[in-house]
Amino acid sequence: MAEIRINVLIKANPGKVYNALSTEEGLASWWAKQTVAKPEVGFVNVFTFGKQFRNEMKVTNLTPNKRVEWKCINSIDEWIGTDISFDLEEKDGNTILRFAQSGWREVTDTFAGCTYDWASFMKSLKLLCETGTGTPS
Amino acid sequence: MAEIRINVLIKANPGKVYNALSTEEGLASWWAKQTVAKPEVGFVNVFTFGKQFRNEMKVTNLTPNKRVEWKCINSIDEWIGTDISFDLEEKDGNTILRFAQSGWREVTDTFAGCTYDWASFMKSLKLLCETGTGTPS
């Protein structure tokens, strides 16, 4: 099994980052503009990119200001069954964000391309939390 | 052993990307502004970030328009002994870049932080090759 792991320091408190990761408005402001989401364990968030790339993510863990976790239940084949998690650790009023997408069957070109894309979206999340404006797709 | 893998499409031909990866001027324009480098197998390129973070990378492979490879011989402890490679594949006049840093002893916070940083620098390399201006440190 392979795993994408990305850490970044966000100069905002964990509450602000948690909000961006759990609410529809937050998620639409850094990841997919077309987002249907609820901060509710068991709810299936739907993220659509353009007309074709639709992701269904079941919310499996919501620990306020600490952790958000999803199970991918519908997407491209390589993503189905992967777990996506965001861990937040407070440090001096800021947030260390630890992102992971685990359960990849193997390291492929898609894996390496998604690593680039996820890092770009972590930058978007950081910008959203620090400046109020992200760069969602 | 763990490995960082990042792919990105660069809208420029492989010759342009190879130049940015092998010459002092190219490397200083997307990675470290303070670069001493030669496009010569066996030469030790030195990349310095600020006053403290100094990287010595021995050039181990230069295949024009195809591949650049370095062995890290001096840097932070976790980087020493790792191999860094850039593979270029031409596609419709553009370049598929496949980056890897292999030989990490384990997946750590540094590994995950470097994944974020390398992806940012791949974006800088892409910008340099596509627009003439990167964002080196």
Short mmCIF file of C-alpha atoms in Angstrom, two decimals, chain B:
data_model
loop_
_atom_site.label_atom_id
_atom_site.label_comp_id
_atom_site.label_asym_id
_atom_site.label_seq_id
_atom_site.Cartn_x
_atom_site.Cartn_y
_atom_site.Cartn_z
CA MET B 1 12.71 2.90 2.27
CA ALA B 2 10.36 5.74 1.36
CA GLU B 3 10.20 7.85 -1.75
CA ILE B 4 8.69 11.20 -2.74
CA ARG B 5 7.17 11.04 -6.22
CA ILE B 6 5.74 14.06 -8.05
CA ASN B 7 4.62 14.31 -11.69
CA VAL B 8 3.69 17.45 -13.54
CA LEU B 9 3.08 18.41 -17.17
CA ILE B 10 5.23 21.31 -18.36
CA LYS B 11 4.14 23.13 -21.49
CA ALA B 12 7.66 23.46 -22.90
CA ASN B 13 9.88 21.06 -24.79
CA PRO B 14 12.24 18.68 -22.94
CA GLY B 15 15.30 20.66 -24.08
CA LYS B 16 14.12 23.71 -22.18
CA VAL B 17 13.33 21.69 -19.05
CA TYR B 18 16.67 19.85 -19.24
CA ASN B 19 18.46 23.18 -19.43
CA ALA B 20 16.65 24.39 -16.29
CA LEU B 21 17.70 21.20 -14.48
CA SER B 22 21.33 21.03 -15.51
CA THR B 23 22.78 24.55 -15.77
CA GLU B 24 23.68 26.95 -12.98
CA GLU B 25 21.51 29.69 -14.45
CA GLY B 26 18.55 27.34 -14.83
CA LEU B 27 18.78 25.83 -11.34
CA ALA B 28 19.18 29.28 -9.73
CA SER B 29 16.01 30.40 -11.47
CA TRP B 30 13.62 27.86 -9.91
CA TRP B 31 15.28 26.27 -6.85
CA ALA B 32 18.06 27.99 -4.88
CA LYS B 33 19.08 31.50 -5.89
CA GLN B 34 22.49 30.67 -4.41
CA THR B 35 23.53 27.86 -6.76
CA VAL B 36 26.94 26.68 -7.91
CA ALA B 37 26.47 24.02 -10.59
CA LYS B 38 27.98 22.52 -13.69
CA PRO B 39 26.35 20.24 -16.26
CA GLU B 40 29.02 17.59 -15.70
CA VAL B 41 28.73 14.08 -14.25
CA GLY B 42 30.76 13.87 -11.04
CA PHE B 43 30.58 17.60 -10.29
CA VAL B 44 29.19 18.50 -6.87
CA ASN B 45 26.45 21.11 -7.24
CA VAL B 46 25.99 23.28 -4.15
CA PHE B 47 22.60 24.80 -3.34
CA THR B 48 22.34 27.16 -0.38
CA PHE B 49 19.09 28.40 1.14
CA GLY B 50 19.48 31.43 3.39
CA LYS B 51 22.50 31.11 5.66
CA GLN B 52 21.94 27.66 7.08
CA PHE B 53 20.53 25.08 4.71
CA ARG B 54 23.33 23.93 2.40
CA ASN B 55 22.89 21.00 0.02
CA GLU B 56 25.68 19.26 -1.85
CA MET B 57 24.42 17.16 -4.72
CA LYS B 58 26.80 15.03 -6.78
CA VAL B 59 25.68 14.78 -10.40
CA THR B 60 25.34 11.05 -11.15
CA ASN B 61 23.50 11.04 -14.47
CA LEU B 62 22.99 13.57 -17.24
CA THR B 63 21.15 12.26 -20.28
CA PRO B 64 20.35 15.26 -22.47
CA ASN B 65 16.63 16.00 -22.67
CA LYS B 66 15.85 12.75 -20.79
CA ARG B 67 17.21 12.53 -17.26
CA VAL B 68 19.10 14.37 -14.51
CA GLU B 69 20.12 12.55 -11.35
CA TRP B 70 21.94 13.60 -8.19
CA LYS B 71 23.18 11.84 -5.06
CA CYS B 72 22.85 13.97 -1.96
CA ILE B 73 26.22 13.90 -0.17
CA ASN B 74 25.74 16.73 2.33
CA SER B 75 22.56 18.29 3.73
CA ILE B 76 20.23 17.69 6.67
CA ASP B 77 20.73 14.21 8.09
CA GLU B 78 17.55 12.75 6.59
CA TRP B 79 18.60 13.79 3.07
CA ILE B 80 22.14 12.43 3.05
CA GLY B 81 22.37 9.39 0.77
CA THR B 82 19.05 10.05 -0.95
CA ASP B 83 18.87 10.08 -4.76
CA ILE B 84 17.07 12.85 -6.58
CA SER B 85 16.00 12.32 -10.17
CA PHE B 86 14.13 14.19 -12.86
CA ASP B 87 12.87 12.15 -15.80
CA LEU B 88 11.60 13.91 -18.90
CA GLU B 89 9.23 12.43 -21.45
CA GLU B 90 8.21 14.35 -24.56
CA LYS B 91 4.47 14.42 -25.27
CA ASP B 92 3.05 16.49 -28.15
CA GLY B 93 5.89 18.99 -27.87
CA ASN B 94 5.46 19.32 -24.09
CA THR B 95 7.20 17.52 -21.23
CA ILE B 96 5.96 15.07 -18.64
CA LEU B 97 8.29 15.60 -15.68
CA ARG B 98 8.66 12.75 -13.20
CA PHE B 99 10.47 13.80 -10.03
CA ALA B 100 11.64 11.39 -7.34
CA GLN B 101 13.62 11.62 -4.10
CA SER B 102 14.29 8.04 -3.07
CA GLY B 103 16.19 6.39 -0.23
CA TRP B 104 14.44 8.09 2.68
CA ARG B 105 14.88 5.81 5.70
CA GLU B 106 11.31 6.44 6.86
CA VAL B 107 8.24 8.59 6.43
CA THR B 108 8.62 11.44 8.91
CA ASP B 109 7.32 14.97 9.38
CA THR B 110 10.37 16.14 7.43
CA PHE B 111 9.44 13.79 4.57
CA ALA B 112 5.88 15.17 4.48
CA GLY B 113 7.10 18.77 4.73
CA CYS B 114 9.60 18.20 1.92
CA THR B 115 6.81 16.74 -0.23
CA TYR B 116 5.01 20.07 0.10
CA ASP B 117 8.20 22.03 -0.63
CA TRP B 118 9.27 19.90 -3.62
CA ALA B 119 5.80 20.26 -5.16
CA SER B 120 6.07 24.04 -4.75
CA PHE B 121 9.45 23.98 -6.48
CA MET B 122 8.10 21.79 -9.31
CA LYS B 123 5.50 24.53 -9.78
CA SER B 124 8.36 27.07 -9.85
CA LEU B 125 10.20 24.97 -12.48
CA LYS B 126 6.99 24.74 -14.53
CA LEU B 127 6.51 28.52 -14.33
CA LEU B 128 10.12 29.15 -15.30
CA CYS B 129 9.87 26.93 -18.39
CA GLU B 130 6.44 28.19 -19.43
CA THR B 131 6.74 31.90 -18.66
CA GLY B 132 10.46 32.62 -18.20
CA THR B 133 10.09 33.39 -14.48
CA GLY B 134 10.24 30.94 -11.57
CA THR B 135 9.99 31.47 -7.82
CA PRO B 136 13.34 30.28 -6.40
CA SER B 137 14.24 30.58 -2.71
#
